CSV table of C-alpha atoms and ligand atoms in Angstrom, one decimal:
chain,number,residue,atom,x,y,z
U,1,MET,CA,0.0,-0.1,-0.1
U,2,VAL,CA,1.2,3.4,-0.9
U,3,ASN,CA,2.0,6.0,2.0
U,4,TYR,CA,-0.7,8.6,0.7
U,5,ASN,CA,0.7,11.3,3.1
U,6,GLY,CA,2.8,14.1,1.6
U,7,GLU,CA,3.0,17.0,-1.1
U,8,TYR,CA,1.8,16.7,-4.8
U,9,LYS,CA,2.4,19.3,-7.5
U,10,LEU,CA,0.5,19.6,-10.6
U,11,THR,CA,2.8,18.6,-13.5
U,12,SER,CA,0.0,18.0,-16.3
U,13,SER,CA,-3.6,18.8,-17.0
U,14,GLU,CA,-5.7,17.7,-20.1
U,15,ASN,CA,-9.2,19.1,-20.8
U,16,PHE,CA,-9.7,20.8,-17.4
U,17,ASP,CA,-11.2,23.9,-19.2
U,18,GLU,CA,-13.7,21.9,-20.9
U,19,TYR,CA,-14.6,20.1,-17.5
U,20,MET,CA,-14.9,23.6,-15.7
U,21,LYS,CA,-17.2,24.6,-18.6
U,22,THR,CA,-19.3,21.5,-18.2
U,23,VAL,CA,-19.9,22.0,-14.6
U,24,GLY,CA,-20.7,25.7,-14.9
U,25,VAL,CA,-17.4,27.5,-13.4
U,26,GLY,CA,-17.4,31.3,-14.7
U,27,MET,CA,-14.8,32.5,-16.9
U,28,ILE,CA,-12.9,34.6,-14.6
U,29,THR,CA,-12.2,31.6,-12.3
U,30,ARG,CA,-11.6,29.5,-15.1
U,31,LYS,CA,-8.9,31.7,-16.3
U,32,ALA,CA,-7.2,31.8,-13.0
U,33,ALA,CA,-7.4,27.8,-12.5
U,34,ASN,CA,-6.0,27.3,-16.1
U,35,ALA,CA,-3.1,29.2,-15.3
U,36,ALA,CA,-2.3,27.8,-11.8
U,37,THR,CA,-0.1,25.5,-10.8
U,38,PRO,CA,-1.7,23.8,-7.2
U,39,VAL,CA,0.1,22.1,-4.8
U,40,VAL,CA,-2.2,19.5,-2.8
U,41,THR,CA,-1.1,18.4,0.4
U,42,VAL,CA,-2.5,14.9,1.7
U,43,THR,CA,-2.9,14.0,5.4
U,44,THR,CA,-4.5,10.8,6.3
U,45,ASP,CA,-4.9,8.1,8.9
U,46,GLY,CA,-6.3,5.8,6.2
U,47,SER,CA,-10.1,6.7,7.0
U,48,HIS,CA,-10.1,10.2,7.9
U,49,TRP,CA,-8.5,12.5,4.8
U,50,LYS,CA,-7.6,16.1,4.5
U,51,LEU,CA,-6.7,17.6,1.1
U,52,LYS,CA,-5.3,21.0,1.3
U,53,GLN,CA,-4.9,22.6,-2.4
U,54,VAL,CA,-3.0,25.8,-2.3
U,55,THR,CA,-2.7,28.1,-5.6
U,56,SER,CA,-1.7,31.7,-6.0
U,57,PHE,CA,-5.3,32.7,-6.1
U,58,LYS,CA,-6.9,30.7,-3.1
U,59,THR,CA,-6.3,27.9,-0.8
U,60,HIS,CA,-9.1,25.1,-0.5
U,61,GLU,CA,-9.5,22.5,2.2
U,62,GLN,CA,-11.6,19.4,1.9
U,63,GLU,CA,-11.8,17.1,4.8
U,64,PHE,CA,-13.9,13.6,4.7
U,65,ASP,CA,-14.2,10.3,6.0
U,66,ILE,CA,-14.6,7.3,3.6
U,67,GLY,CA,-18.4,6.5,2.7
U,68,VAL,CA,-19.6,9.6,4.6
U,69,GLU,CA,-21.8,12.0,2.4
U,70,GLN,CA,-21.6,15.7,3.1
U,71,GLU,CA,-22.3,19.0,1.5
U,72,ILE,CA,-19.4,20.7,0.5
U,73,SER,CA,-18.0,23.8,-1.4
U,74,THR,CA,-15.9,23.1,-4.3
U,75,ALA,CA,-12.8,25.3,-5.0
U,76,ASP,CA,-14.8,27.5,-7.3
U,77,GLY,CA,-17.9,27.9,-4.9
U,78,ARG,CA,-20.4,25.2,-6.0
U,79,LYS,CA,-22.5,23.7,-3.0
U,80,VAL,CA,-22.5,19.6,-4.0
U,81,LYS,CA,-23.2,16.6,-2.1
U,82,SER,CA,-19.7,14.8,-2.0
U,83,VAL,CA,-19.0,11.1,-1.0
U,84,VAL,CA,-15.7,9.4,-1.3
U,85,THR,CA,-15.2,5.7,-1.4
U,86,LYS,CA,-11.8,3.8,-1.6
U,87,GLU,CA,-11.2,0.6,-3.4
U,88,GLY,CA,-10.6,-2.4,-1.5
U,89,ASP,CA,-10.0,-6.0,-2.2
U,90,VAL,CA,-11.9,-7.1,-5.7
U,91,LEU,CA,-13.3,-10.8,-6.0
U,92,THR,CA,-12.7,-12.2,-9.3
U,93,SER,CA,-14.9,-15.3,-10.7
U,94,ASP,CA,-12.5,-17.8,-9.1
U,95,PRO,CA,-13.2,-17.2,-5.2
U,96,SER,CA,-9.8,-18.3,-4.5
U,97,VAL,CA,-8.2,-15.1,-6.3
U,98,VAL,CA,-8.5,-11.9,-4.8
U,99,THR,CA,-6.8,-8.9,-6.6
U,100,LYS,CA,-5.8,-5.8,-4.6
U,101,GLU,CA,-7.4,-2.8,-6.4
U,102,GLY,CA,-6.3,-0.3,-3.6
U,103,ASP,CA,-4.8,3.2,-3.6
U,104,VAL,CA,-7.7,4.7,-5.5
U,105,LEU,CA,-10.4,7.1,-4.1
U,106,THR,CA,-13.3,7.7,-5.8
U,107,GLU,CA,-15.3,11.0,-5.0
U,108,THR,CA,-18.9,11.6,-6.4
U,109,GLN,CA,-20.0,15.2,-6.5
U,110,VAL,CA,-23.8,15.9,-7.2
U,111,GLY,CA,-25.1,19.5,-7.5
U,112,ASP,CA,-27.2,21.9,-9.7
U,113,GLY,CA,-28.5,18.7,-11.7
U,114,LYS,CA,-24.9,17.5,-12.5
U,115,THR,CA,-22.9,14.5,-11.4
U,116,SER,CA,-19.0,14.4,-11.3
U,117,THR,CA,-16.6,11.6,-10.6
U,118,LEU,CA,-13.1,12.6,-9.3
U,119,VAL,CA,-10.9,9.5,-9.0
U,120,ARG,CA,-7.5,10.0,-7.3
U,121,LYS,CA,-5.0,7.0,-7.8
U,122,PHE,CA,-2.1,7.3,-5.9
U,123,THR,CA,1.2,5.7,-6.8
U,124,ASP,CA,4.7,6.0,-5.2
U,125,SER,CA,5.4,8.8,-7.2
U,126,ALA,CA,2.2,10.7,-8.1
U,127,MET,CA,-1.4,11.3,-7.5
U,128,GLU,CA,-3.4,11.0,-11.0
U,129,MET,CA,-6.6,12.4,-11.1
U,130,THR,CA,-9.4,11.5,-13.7
U,131,VAL,CA,-12.3,14.1,-13.5
U,132,SER,CA,-15.5,13.6,-15.5
U,133,CYS,CA,-19.1,14.9,-15.8
U,134,GLY,CA,-21.0,13.5,-18.5
U,135,ASP,CA,-18.8,12.5,-21.4
U,136,VAL,CA,-16.1,15.0,-20.7
U,137,VAL,CA,-13.1,13.8,-19.0
U,138,CYS,CA,-10.1,15.6,-17.8
U,139,LYS,CA,-6.7,14.1,-16.6
U,140,ARG,CA,-4.4,15.8,-13.9
U,141,VAL,CA,-1.3,14.5,-12.8
U,142,TYR,CA,0.3,15.9,-9.4
U,143,THR,CA,3.8,14.5,-9.1
U,144,ARG,CA,4.9,13.8,-5.4
U,145,GLN,CA,7.5,16.4,-4.0
P,1,DKA,C1,-8.0,19.3,-9.2
P,1,DKA,O1,-8.3,19.0,-7.9
P,1,DKA,C2,-9.5,19.7,-10.1
P,1,DKA,C3,-10.7,19.3,-9.5
P,1,DKA,C4,-11.8,19.9,-10.0
P,1,DKA,C5,-11.9,21.2,-9.7
P,1,DKA,C6,-13.4,22.1,-10.2
P,1,DKA,C7,-13.0,23.4,-10.3
P,1,DKA,C8,-12.3,24.4,-9.7
P,1,DKA,C9,-11.7,25.6,-10.2
P,1,DKA,C10,-11.2,26.8,-9.3
P,1,DKA,O2,-6.9,19.5,-9.6
């Protein structure tokens, strides 16, 4: 299992503007967010998580327990219902074979009639995000510092 705690800095981003447009982020915020290089600090004991995202224009903090739904404000100020699950053991068709698919957090955000999915996959060197809403998919890689 990866040690998730640490600092991660954005090193690549694809289709972020399209995602932000789809969920209704305004033009001025989109411009600032597109130009930003966020640093995310992850602090967790495995079930309680804190994600602190710092950019030159704002700091956004999100705190959650796995599986517990809560209302949150996104970094651009939308109010959404958010729940985060963590993948664990996956049973295969052969009951003696269990594969480990851990180290992935999947957050579902529902608000304003739209559902977004934010998948954060942790490796030893990065936090790889896949953020989607409908058929718009954005990929953002944060490299461990
Ligand atoms: C990220 O954490 C992207 C998550 C989606 C953020 C929605 C738009 C925020 C605009 C400030 O890298």
